[in-house]
């Protein structure tokens, strides 16, 4: 699997994504600067986390208009898989690859912790290695993760299997807290209609090795490598 | 703007102006003598910040010189932007801790944010990629009307800056005490890694070499910030808000990437960030260290505001700016990199052989004075000081009338501000970015962060117990260093070196100066005995409001190394049935303990003494056990004593403890804060081996019980459930912060 990671001024989790992709696929991903207008031929495009342009306007709003994003949209239309994580989710949503919007966390504070999620749909290379309904733990680290869309769209997303992950409270755990940011119906991540684009707030790339304390994010990258190699 | 308009804004240079700028009459006379004339207005401003306490260390230098600063591991000690320590394989760790106390009290969000920005620049300016941030915070009493606002602002400011630049904030400490009601402490620490053959220093070289300004534009923010940080607060301190700078972490992130990219080339001769006293201290220090002169023409300097004067430009503390001396002819290479990152880049001058600082603007010269005489003449005082009277430990009579159930006492302690969980704070910090964080706050005694791309890891801790330092500055100073060393050993790291952040009151008072002198003495003794030299540091004096000083707080940032991040051991109990051991001797010293203060309502007695030889023996023993893979959980026994230490390990792991080792012991054994002790959990099949090894090493080890169930219990049944302790521990800070003002 060949992958490209788009780097904006202010991206800061691109190194985490490089490490995760390289560890699982054995191939170093391309780093593509936001001012470039062309992408190499790749099977997967990752839009990483961070604070693109400082997120001083609205998270992801500036980056969505970077030159490279036209190319990312064109590739997405051709069916190339796109993974937007955290700020990347905000960027690809602002760019119109996914419906809805990401607002300030309900508690108005940045929040970083390990969060329980439920895998809602496994019919995609991103989630194929998980079982439907499986509970996984990914870290979260965001201030603007409050996903919102109108009730009709939520209904459609659910009906079409476009909800990828939901935050859940896991009462059996020492830290059972659920939805960290007030997102509509606890949505943590969504697909586009063809399930070739995934945007999510949590960080699977920071849960891929023993050092991270859990490896629940690894199957996502393994699933992509298996489907796209 | 013109020369005429500039002149119109200037004021006559007199002794009154010098006093307004923070100098004494004697210091002003000294300036006249050196120059042989009256300084210009711009020169007066420059001299006053150069000679401020903040920049000149005039009260502290004579004592700081006594600290041990060398060792085979030390590549660069104090005097540069940060300390540099060898960690093998051609790698170095570069670190420093610095205070931003005064600005954070006046404007907590920006004060704390720019504190983080400043310390990051001190580290990456030397060629290191920052891999971790820490912070040590002291606030006033929770009952004080300002405390909630200050906690909220400081934490949000640190989060705002650290999260955006993408450097994980992995730990620190937060205390509350009424002595900080009028002066909070915000001490920020950054740790970075570099190659030992790619370290950048600040000494300028090469007559004629271009002087380059990069980063943010210069505005009028922070003018005389260094002067403000060198004086006590009074009722009108609110008026000092304009001297607080405003931070832009996005620009800092770009500056980190652009500087590190430039450092990959061979274009740089010297580089320094513009911190306190901005362009003045960076240009004077760089030229001064190189024994050269420097001529700056400010017309092309990137400015954020209209009609700035040379005085304002030289004293501005606008953030996210660096000064670089380039090799001749490398301007284009460097400019291309800063263009890519969309940062300002301007050649603003060159090095000269005159030894003078020359400032030109609007076609005229505003400053032309010799650097070395002015720098060398920076005042250095051996201020009068009084030793702090020694206290003795408290008598057993303090326990008269104490008959509370142990479970109730523990619940109270776990909910007291100093011991309550700081989750509300550290969950606002991105502790994981970079993917190299093995342990962060609350998981282990020291944070453990892997060196990017390698298996080895650095361990980092910040420590100080101000209540000990007030009662006995010498023992308190020793204890702060010993606890840092212990915390690194407790995770399995080999302690390497420290940075010291000395926070004290007004040094012109002999009592306060005595606290400083005592703390330096104690720190020095501990550093020598533990081979744990000081490689960088910062002094913050005049932490007083209306004559009330803070508790003396020599905050110590310690750094250690371990060959593999995965051998590190955390505090959490992992399995049922592990044997719980106490390493080190328990005498039951209760003076200045948390128990004495929180349960018996008394702040008195001597702090626990530190025996440095025992400290070293016990720490080497624990570290050895961890490297042999014999330890499951490890925690130093600090605030609250053995029973609190065990309960913290139980809470972290969600597994309780069945305790037999305290049967028949005095309350002192439970809550005494004797030093040099650790609590370990080991698998039952190695417990005997560990005890044999301890005997061979001459280390006292006692069995306290075993891990079991979901409560602390003993022969008499349940003492307290983890659920109850957790509610008390996790509940306090969120409840406090959400309460109505």
PDB file of N, CA, C and O in Angstrom, chain A residues 9-68:
ATOM      1  N   UNK A   9       0.859  23.979   7.275  1.00  0.00           N
ATOM      2  CA  UNK A   9       1.526  24.709   8.350  1.00  0.00           C
ATOM      3  C   UNK A   9       0.693  24.536   9.623  1.00  0.00           C
ATOM      4  O   UNK A   9      -0.500  24.844   9.608  1.00  0.00           O
ATOM      5  N   UNK A  10       1.307  23.986  10.663  1.00  0.00           N
ATOM      6  CA  UNK A  10       0.562  23.747  11.900  1.00  0.00           C
ATOM      7  C   UNK A  10       0.129  22.299  12.095  1.00  0.00           C
ATOM      8  O   UNK A  10      -0.350  21.948  13.168  1.00  0.00           O
ATOM      9  N   UNK A  11       0.296  21.457  11.071  1.00  0.00           N
ATOM     10  CA  UNK A  11       0.062  20.019  11.296  1.00  0.00           C
ATOM     11  C   UNK A  11       1.057  19.566  12.355  1.00  0.00           C
ATOM     12  O   UNK A  11       2.199  20.035  12.373  1.00  0.00           O
ATOM     13  N   UNK A  12       0.632  18.682  13.267  1.00  0.00           N
ATOM     14  CA  UNK A  12       1.618  18.222  14.251  1.00  0.00           C
ATOM     15  C   UNK A  12       1.527  16.737  14.581  1.00  0.00           C
ATOM     16  O   UNK A  12       2.307  16.240  15.382  1.00  0.00           O
ATOM     17  N   UNK A  13       0.582  16.006  13.951  1.00  0.00           N
ATOM     18  CA  UNK A  13       0.563  14.568  14.195  1.00  0.00           C
ATOM     19  C   UNK A  13       0.942  13.784  12.935  1.00  0.00           C
ATOM     20  O   UNK A  13       0.670  12.598  12.827  1.00  0.00           O
ATOM     21  N   UNK A  14       1.596  14.470  11.989  1.00  0.00           N
ATOM     22  CA  UNK A  14       2.005  13.753  10.779  1.00  0.00           C
ATOM     23  C   UNK A  14       3.068  12.709  11.094  1.00  0.00           C
ATOM     24  O   UNK A  14       3.089  11.644  10.495  1.00  0.00           O
ATOM     25  N   UNK A  15       3.927  12.991  12.103  1.00  0.00           N
ATOM     26  CA  UNK A  15       4.970  12.011  12.443  1.00  0.00           C
ATOM     27  C   UNK A  15       4.347  10.766  13.057  1.00  0.00           C
ATOM     28  O   UNK A  15       4.795   9.646  12.838  1.00  0.00           O
ATOM     29  N   UNK A  16       3.286  10.940  13.837  1.00  0.00           N
ATOM     30  CA  UNK A  16       2.580   9.798  14.429  1.00  0.00           C
ATOM     31  C   UNK A  16       1.982   8.928  13.317  1.00  0.00           C
ATOM     32  O   UNK A  16       2.034   7.698  13.365  1.00  0.00           O
ATOM     33  N   UNK A  17       1.425   9.606  12.292  1.00  0.00           N
ATOM     34  CA  UNK A  17       0.807   8.866  11.182  1.00  0.00           C
ATOM     35  C   UNK A  17       1.871   8.147  10.362  1.00  0.00           C
ATOM     36  O   UNK A  17       1.674   6.999   9.940  1.00  0.00           O
ATOM     37  N   UNK A  18       3.007   8.803  10.153  1.00  0.00           N
ATOM     38  CA  UNK A  18       4.111   8.166   9.420  1.00  0.00           C
ATOM     39  C   UNK A  18       4.530   6.894  10.151  1.00  0.00           C
ATOM     40  O   UNK A  18       4.658   5.824   9.549  1.00  0.00           O
ATOM     41  N   UNK A  19       4.721   7.016  11.470  1.00  0.00           N
ATOM     42  CA  UNK A  19       5.196   5.876  12.254  1.00  0.00           C
ATOM     43  C   UNK A  19       4.209   4.715  12.186  1.00  0.00           C
ATOM     44  O   UNK A  19       4.599   3.564  11.996  1.00  0.00           O
ATOM     45  N   UNK A  20       2.909   5.016  12.316  1.00  0.00           N
ATOM     46  CA  UNK A  20       1.897   3.953  12.302  1.00  0.00           C
ATOM     47  C   UNK A  20       1.839   3.274  10.938  1.00  0.00           C
ATOM     48  O   UNK A  20       1.818   2.042  10.840  1.00  0.00           O
ATOM     49  N   UNK A  21       1.830   4.079   9.865  1.00  0.00           N
ATOM     50  CA  UNK A  21       1.745   3.508   8.519  1.00  0.00           C
ATOM     51  C   UNK A  21       2.986   2.687   8.189  1.00  0.00           C
ATOM     52  O   UNK A  21       2.900   1.603   7.613  1.00  0.00           O
ATOM     53  N   UNK A  22       4.140   3.222   8.568  1.00  0.00           N
ATOM     54  CA  UNK A  22       5.376   2.522   8.253  1.00  0.00           C
ATOM     55  C   UNK A  22       5.477   1.212   9.026  1.00  0.00           C
ATOM     56  O   UNK A  22       5.890   0.182   8.483  1.00  0.00           O
ATOM     57  N   UNK A  23       5.064   1.247  10.305  1.00  0.00           N
ATOM     58  CA  UNK A  23       5.138   0.040  11.127  1.00  0.00           C
ATOM     59  C   UNK A  23       4.253  -1.063  10.554  1.00  0.00           C
ATOM     60  O   UNK A  23       4.629  -2.230  10.542  1.00  0.00           O
ATOM     61  N   UNK A  24       3.079  -0.699  10.063  1.00  0.00           N
ATOM     62  CA  UNK A  24       2.132  -1.722   9.606  1.00  0.00           C
ATOM     63  C   UNK A  24       2.380  -2.112   8.145  1.00  0.00           C
ATOM     64  O   UNK A  24       2.318  -3.288   7.793  1.00  0.00           O
ATOM     65  N   UNK A  25       2.690  -1.136   7.289  1.00  0.00           N
ATOM     66  CA  UNK A  25       2.808  -1.447   5.861  1.00  0.00           C
ATOM     67  C   UNK A  25       4.236  -1.747   5.438  1.00  0.00           C
ATOM     68  O   UNK A  25       4.467  -2.315   4.370  1.00  0.00           O
ATOM     69  N   UNK A  26       5.213  -1.329   6.238  1.00  0.00           N
ATOM     70  CA  UNK A  26       6.605  -1.532   5.853  1.00  0.00           C
ATOM     71  C   UNK A  26       7.091  -0.520   4.833  1.00  0.00           C
ATOM     72  O   UNK A  26       8.237  -0.553   4.414  1.00  0.00           O
ATOM     73  N   UNK A  27       6.217   0.395   4.414  1.00  0.00           N
ATOM     74  CA  UNK A  27       6.598   1.395   3.411  1.00  0.00           C
ATOM     75  C   UNK A  27       6.455   2.785   4.007  1.00  0.00           C
ATOM     76  O   UNK A  27       5.458   3.092   4.673  1.00  0.00           O
ATOM     77  N   UNK A  28       7.462   3.634   3.753  1.00  0.00           N
ATOM     78  CA  UNK A  28       7.395   5.003   4.259  1.00  0.00           C
ATOM     79  C   UNK A  28       6.396   5.798   3.419  1.00  0.00           C
ATOM     80  O   UNK A  28       6.486   5.823   2.200  1.00  0.00           O
ATOM     81  N   UNK A  29       5.437   6.461   4.032  1.00  0.00           N
ATOM     82  CA  UNK A  29       4.497   7.260   3.247  1.00  0.00           C
ATOM     83  C   UNK A  29       5.156   8.536   2.700  1.00  0.00           C
ATOM     84  O   UNK A  29       6.143   9.005   3.249  1.00  0.00           O
ATOM     85  N   UNK A  30       4.598   9.065   1.610  1.00  0.00           N
ATOM     86  CA  UNK A  30       5.056  10.347   1.074  1.00  0.00           C
ATOM     87  C   UNK A  30       4.510  11.466   1.950  1.00  0.00           C
ATOM     88  O   UNK A  30       3.350  11.426   2.337  1.00  0.00           O
ATOM     89  N   UNK A  31       5.342  12.489   2.201  1.00  0.00           N
ATOM     90  CA  UNK A  31       4.828  13.695   2.850  1.00  0.00           C
ATOM     91  C   UNK A  31       4.633  14.740   1.758  1.00  0.00           C
ATOM     92  O   UNK A  31       5.546  15.039   1.009  1.00  0.00           O
ATOM     93  N   UNK A  32       3.430  15.274   1.654  1.00  0.00           N
ATOM     94  CA  UNK A  32       3.100  16.225   0.588  1.00  0.00           C
ATOM     95  C   UNK A  32       2.799  17.583   1.216  1.00  0.00           C
ATOM     96  O   UNK A  32       1.948  17.693   2.105  1.00  0.00           O
ATOM     97  N   UNK A  33       3.516  18.610   0.785  1.00  0.00           N
ATOM     98  CA  UNK A  33       3.368  19.964   1.343  1.00  0.00           C
ATOM     99  C   UNK A  33       2.089  20.590   0.800  1.00  0.00           C
ATOM    100  O   UNK A  33       1.752  20.408  -0.375  1.00  0.00           O
ATOM    101  N   UNK A  34       1.418  21.369   1.637  1.00  0.00           N
ATOM    102  CA  UNK A  34       0.086  21.880   1.297  1.00  0.00           C
ATOM    103  C   UNK A  34       0.075  22.752   0.044  1.00  0.00           C
ATOM    104  O   UNK A  34      -0.943  22.886  -0.608  1.00  0.00           O
ATOM    105  N   UNK A  35       1.222  23.348  -0.308  1.00  0.00           N
ATOM    106  CA  UNK A  35       1.232  24.233  -1.468  1.00  0.00           C
ATOM    107  C   UNK A  35       1.427  23.466  -2.775  1.00  0.00           C
ATOM    108  O   UNK A  35       1.317  24.036  -3.845  1.00  0.00           O
ATOM    109  N   UNK A  36       1.757  22.161  -2.655  1.00  0.00           N
ATOM    110  CA  UNK A  36       1.870  21.343  -3.863  1.00  0.00           C
ATOM    111  C   UNK A  36       0.494  21.234  -4.508  1.00  0.00           C
ATOM    112  O   UNK A  36      -0.535  21.384  -3.849  1.00  0.00           O
ATOM    113  N   UNK A  37       0.503  20.954  -5.809  1.00  0.00           N
ATOM    114  CA  UNK A  37      -0.783  20.838  -6.493  1.00  0.00           C
ATOM    115  C   UNK A  37      -1.009  19.428  -7.010  1.00  0.00           C
ATOM    116  O   UNK A  37      -2.065  19.125  -7.544  1.00  0.00           O
ATOM    117  N   UNK A  38      -0.001  18.576  -6.864  1.00  0.00           N
ATOM    118  CA  UNK A  38      -0.154  17.197  -7.330  1.00  0.00           C
ATOM    119  C   UNK A  38       0.215  16.215  -6.240  1.00  0.00           C
ATOM    120  O   UNK A  38       1.084  16.485  -5.419  1.00  0.00           O
ATOM    121  N   UNK A  39      -0.460  15.070  -6.273  1.00  0.00           N
ATOM    122  CA  UNK A  39      -0.153  13.996  -5.341  1.00  0.00           C
ATOM    123  C   UNK A  39       0.526  12.872  -6.104  1.00  0.00           C
ATOM    124  O   UNK A  39       0.218  12.646  -7.277  1.00  0.00           O
ATOM    125  N   UNK A  40       1.444  12.147  -5.473  1.00  0.00           N
ATOM    126  CA  UNK A  40       1.974  10.944  -6.133  1.00  0.00           C
ATOM    127  C   UNK A  40       0.856   9.903  -6.256  1.00  0.00           C
ATOM    128  O   UNK A  40      -0.198  10.044  -5.635  1.00  0.00           O
ATOM    129  N   UNK A  41       1.097   8.869  -7.049  1.00  0.00           N
ATOM    130  CA  UNK A  41       0.080   7.819  -7.206  1.00  0.00           C
ATOM    131  C   UNK A  41       0.053   6.996  -5.922  1.00  0.00           C
ATOM    132  O   UNK A  41       1.019   6.320  -5.582  1.00  0.00           O
ATOM    133  N   UNK A  42      -1.033   7.121  -5.190  1.00  0.00           N
ATOM    134  CA  UNK A  42      -1.123   6.426  -3.902  1.00  0.00           C
ATOM    135  C   UNK A  42      -2.484   5.754  -3.747  1.00  0.00           C
ATOM    136  O   UNK A  42      -3.432   6.066  -4.473  1.00  0.00           O
ATOM    137  N   UNK A  43      -2.541   4.814  -2.783  1.00  0.00           N
ATOM    138  CA  UNK A  43      -3.788   4.115  -2.493  1.00  0.00           C
ATOM    139  C   UNK A  43      -4.547   4.746  -1.340  1.00  0.00           C
ATOM    140  O   UNK A  43      -5.735   4.495  -1.144  1.00  0.00           O
ATOM    141  N   UNK A  44      -3.810   5.543  -0.545  1.00  0.00           N
ATOM    142  CA  UNK A  44      -4.420   6.127   0.653  1.00  0.00           C
ATOM    143  C   UNK A  44      -3.850   7.529   0.873  1.00  0.00           C
ATOM    144  O   UNK A  44      -2.641   7.732   0.759  1.00  0.00           O
ATOM    145  N   UNK A  45      -4.744   8.476   1.161  1.00  0.00           N
ATOM    146  CA  UNK A  45      -4.314   9.826   1.527  1.00  0.00           C
ATOM    147  C   UNK A  45      -4.717  10.062   2.980  1.00  0.00           C
ATOM    148  O   UNK A  45      -5.881   9.847   3.347  1.00  0.00           O
ATOM    149  N   UNK A  46      -3.745  10.475   3.795  1.00  0.00           N
ATOM    150  CA  UNK A  46      -4.049  10.775   5.193  1.00  0.00           C
ATOM    151  C   UNK A  46      -3.950  12.281   5.409  1.00  0.00           C
ATOM    152  O   UNK A  46      -2.971  12.908   5.028  1.00  0.00           O
ATOM    153  N   UNK A  47      -4.987  12.855   5.997  1.00  0.00           N
ATOM    154  CA  UNK A  47      -4.939  14.259   6.422  1.00  0.00           C
ATOM    155  C   UNK A  47      -4.799  14.210   7.945  1.00  0.00           C
ATOM    156  O   UNK A  47      -5.723  13.782   8.643  1.00  0.00           O
ATOM    157  N   UNK A  48      -3.613  14.600   8.460  1.00  0.00           N
ATOM    158  CA  UNK A  48      -3.287  14.333   9.867  1.00  0.00           C
ATOM    159  C   UNK A  48      -3.819  15.395  10.823  1.00  0.00           C
ATOM    160  O   UNK A  48      -4.348  16.432  10.415  1.00  0.00           O
ATOM    161  N   UNK A  49      -3.601  15.135  12.104  1.00  0.00           N
ATOM    162  CA  UNK A  49      -4.028  16.048  13.153  1.00  0.00           C
ATOM    163  C   UNK A  49      -3.090  17.225  13.329  1.00  0.00           C
ATOM    164  O   UNK A  49      -2.003  17.260  12.761  1.00  0.00           O
ATOM    165  N   UNK A  50      -3.533  18.189  14.115  1.00  0.00           N
ATOM    166  CA  UNK A  50      -2.717  19.376  14.380  1.00  0.00           C
ATOM    167  C   UNK A  50      -3.580  20.603  14.495  1.00  0.00           C
ATOM    168  O   UNK A  50      -4.777  20.518  14.816  1.00  0.00           O
ATOM    169  N   UNK A  51      -2.953  21.735  14.257  1.00  0.00           N
ATOM    170  CA  UNK A  51      -3.663  23.012  14.284  1.00  0.00           C
ATOM    171  C   UNK A  51      -3.313  23.751  12.993  1.00  0.00           C
ATOM    172  O   UNK A  51      -2.502  24.674  13.003  1.00  0.00           O
ATOM    173  N   UNK A  52      -3.872  23.311  11.859  1.00  0.00           N
ATOM    174  CA  UNK A  52      -3.515  23.923  10.584  1.00  0.00           C
ATOM    175  C   UNK A  52      -3.848  25.415  10.630  1.00  0.00           C
ATOM    176  O   UNK A  52      -4.942  25.798  11.048  1.00  0.00           O
ATOM    177  N   UNK A  53      -2.884  26.209  10.246  1.00  0.00           N
ATOM    178  CA  UNK A  53      -3.015  27.680  10.305  1.00  0.00           C
ATOM    179  C   UNK A  53      -3.413  28.151  11.705  1.00  0.00           C
ATOM    180  O   UNK A  53      -4.070  29.181  11.869  1.00  0.00           O
ATOM    181  N   UNK A  54      -3.008  27.373  12.721  1.00  0.00           N
ATOM    182  CA  UNK A  54      -3.323  27.757  14.088  1.00  0.00           C
ATOM    183  C   UNK A  54      -4.787  27.562  14.448  1.00  0.00           C
ATOM    184  O   UNK A  54      -5.180  27.795  15.574  1.00  0.00           O
ATOM    185  N   UNK A  55      -5.595  27.125  13.483  1.00  0.00           N
ATOM    186  CA  UNK A  55      -7.058  27.042  13.691  1.00  0.00           C
ATOM    187  C   UNK A  55      -7.601  28.362  14.227  1.00  0.00           C
ATOM    188  O   UNK A  55      -8.522  28.384  15.051  1.00  0.00           O
ATOM    189  N   UNK A  56      -7.004  29.450  13.770  1.00  0.00           N
ATOM    190  CA  UNK A  56      -7.412  30.761  14.291  1.00  0.00           C
ATOM    191  C   UNK A  56      -8.735  31.226  13.691  1.00  0.00           C
ATOM    192  O   UNK A  56      -9.431  32.052  14.266  1.00  0.00           O
ATOM    193  N   UNK A  57      -9.083  30.705  12.506  1.00  0.00           N
ATOM    194  CA  UNK A  57     -10.387  31.059  11.937  1.00  0.00           C
ATOM    195  C   UNK A  57     -11.383  30.059  12.527  1.00  0.00           C
ATOM    196  O   UNK A  57     -11.800  30.169  13.656  1.00  0.00           O
ATOM    197  N   UNK A  58     -11.716  29.010  11.799  1.00  0.00           N
ATOM    198  CA  UNK A  58     -12.556  27.922  12.320  1.00  0.00           C
ATOM    199  C   UNK A  58     -11.749  26.680  11.991  1.00  0.00           C
ATOM    200  O   UNK A  58     -11.129  26.622  10.920  1.00  0.00           O
ATOM    201  N   UNK A  59     -11.700  25.705  12.888  1.00  0.00           N
ATOM    202  CA  UNK A  59     -10.798  24.562  12.688  1.00  0.00           C
ATOM    203  C   UNK A  59     -10.938  23.978  11.290  1.00  0.00           C
ATOM    204  O   UNK A  59     -12.036  23.596  10.881  1.00  0.00           O
ATOM    205  N   UNK A  60      -9.839  23.913  10.575  1.00  0.00           N
ATOM    206  CA  UNK A  60      -9.820  23.288   9.257  1.00  0.00           C
ATOM    207  C   UNK A  60     -10.254  24.186   8.121  1.00  0.00           C
ATOM    208  O   UNK A  60     -10.074  23.836   6.945  1.00  0.00           O
ATOM    209  N   UNK A  61     -10.824  25.360   8.430  1.00  0.00           N
ATOM    210  CA  UNK A  61     -11.429  26.189   7.381  1.00  0.00           C
ATOM    211  C   UNK A  61     -10.390  26.730   6.402  1.00  0.00           C
ATOM    212  O   UNK A  61     -10.626  26.757   5.190  1.00  0.00           O
ATOM    213  N   UNK A  62      -9.239  27.158   6.910  1.00  0.00           N
ATOM    214  CA  UNK A  62      -8.192  27.679   6.031  1.00  0.00           C
ATOM    215  C   UNK A  62      -7.574  26.546   5.214  1.00  0.00           C
ATOM    216  O   UNK A  62      -7.427  26.641   3.998  1.00  0.00           O
ATOM    217  N   UNK A  63      -7.224  25.458   5.881  1.00  0.00           N
ATOM    218  CA  UNK A  63      -6.544  24.347   5.211  1.00  0.00           C
ATOM    219  C   UNK A  63      -7.407  23.775   4.087  1.00  0.00           C
ATOM    220  O   UNK A  63      -6.886  23.337   3.058  1.00  0.00           O
ATOM    221  N   UNK A  64      -8.733  23.806   4.286  1.00  0.00           N
ATOM    222  CA  UNK A  64      -9.632  23.248   3.274  1.00  0.00           C
ATOM    223  C   UNK A  64      -9.475  23.971   1.937  1.00  0.00           C
ATOM    224  O   UNK A  64      -9.838  23.435   0.891  1.00  0.00           O
ATOM    225  N   UNK A  65      -8.933  25.178   1.961  1.00  0.00           N
ATOM    226  CA  UNK A  65      -8.748  25.949   0.732  1.00  0.00           C
ATOM    227  C   UNK A  65      -7.300  25.950   0.257  1.00  0.00           C
ATOM    228  O   UNK A  65      -6.948  26.694  -0.650  1.00  0.00           O
ATOM    229  N   UNK A  66      -6.437  25.125   0.866  1.00  0.00           N
ATOM    230  CA  UNK A  66      -5.051  25.007   0.409  1.00  0.00           C
ATOM    231  C   UNK A  66      -5.037  24.408  -0.993  1.00  0.00           C
ATOM    232  O   UNK A  66      -5.933  23.619  -1.355  1.00  0.00           O
ATOM    233  N   UNK A  67      -4.010  24.742  -1.807  1.00  0.00           N
ATOM    234  CA  UNK A  67      -3.947  24.228  -3.179  1.00  0.00           C
ATOM    235  C   UNK A  67      -4.090  22.704  -3.271  1.00  0.00           C
ATOM    236  O   UNK A  67      -4.812  22.197  -4.133  1.00  0.00           O
ATOM    237  N   UNK A  68      -3.460  21.967  -2.352  1.00  0.00           N
ATOM    238  CA  UNK A  68      -3.447  20.505  -2.471  1.00  0.00           C
ATOM    239  C   UNK A  68      -4.838  19.902  -2.288  1.00  0.00           C
ATOM    240  O   UNK A  68      -5.116  18.801  -2.749  1.00  0.00           O
TER     241      UNK A  68
END
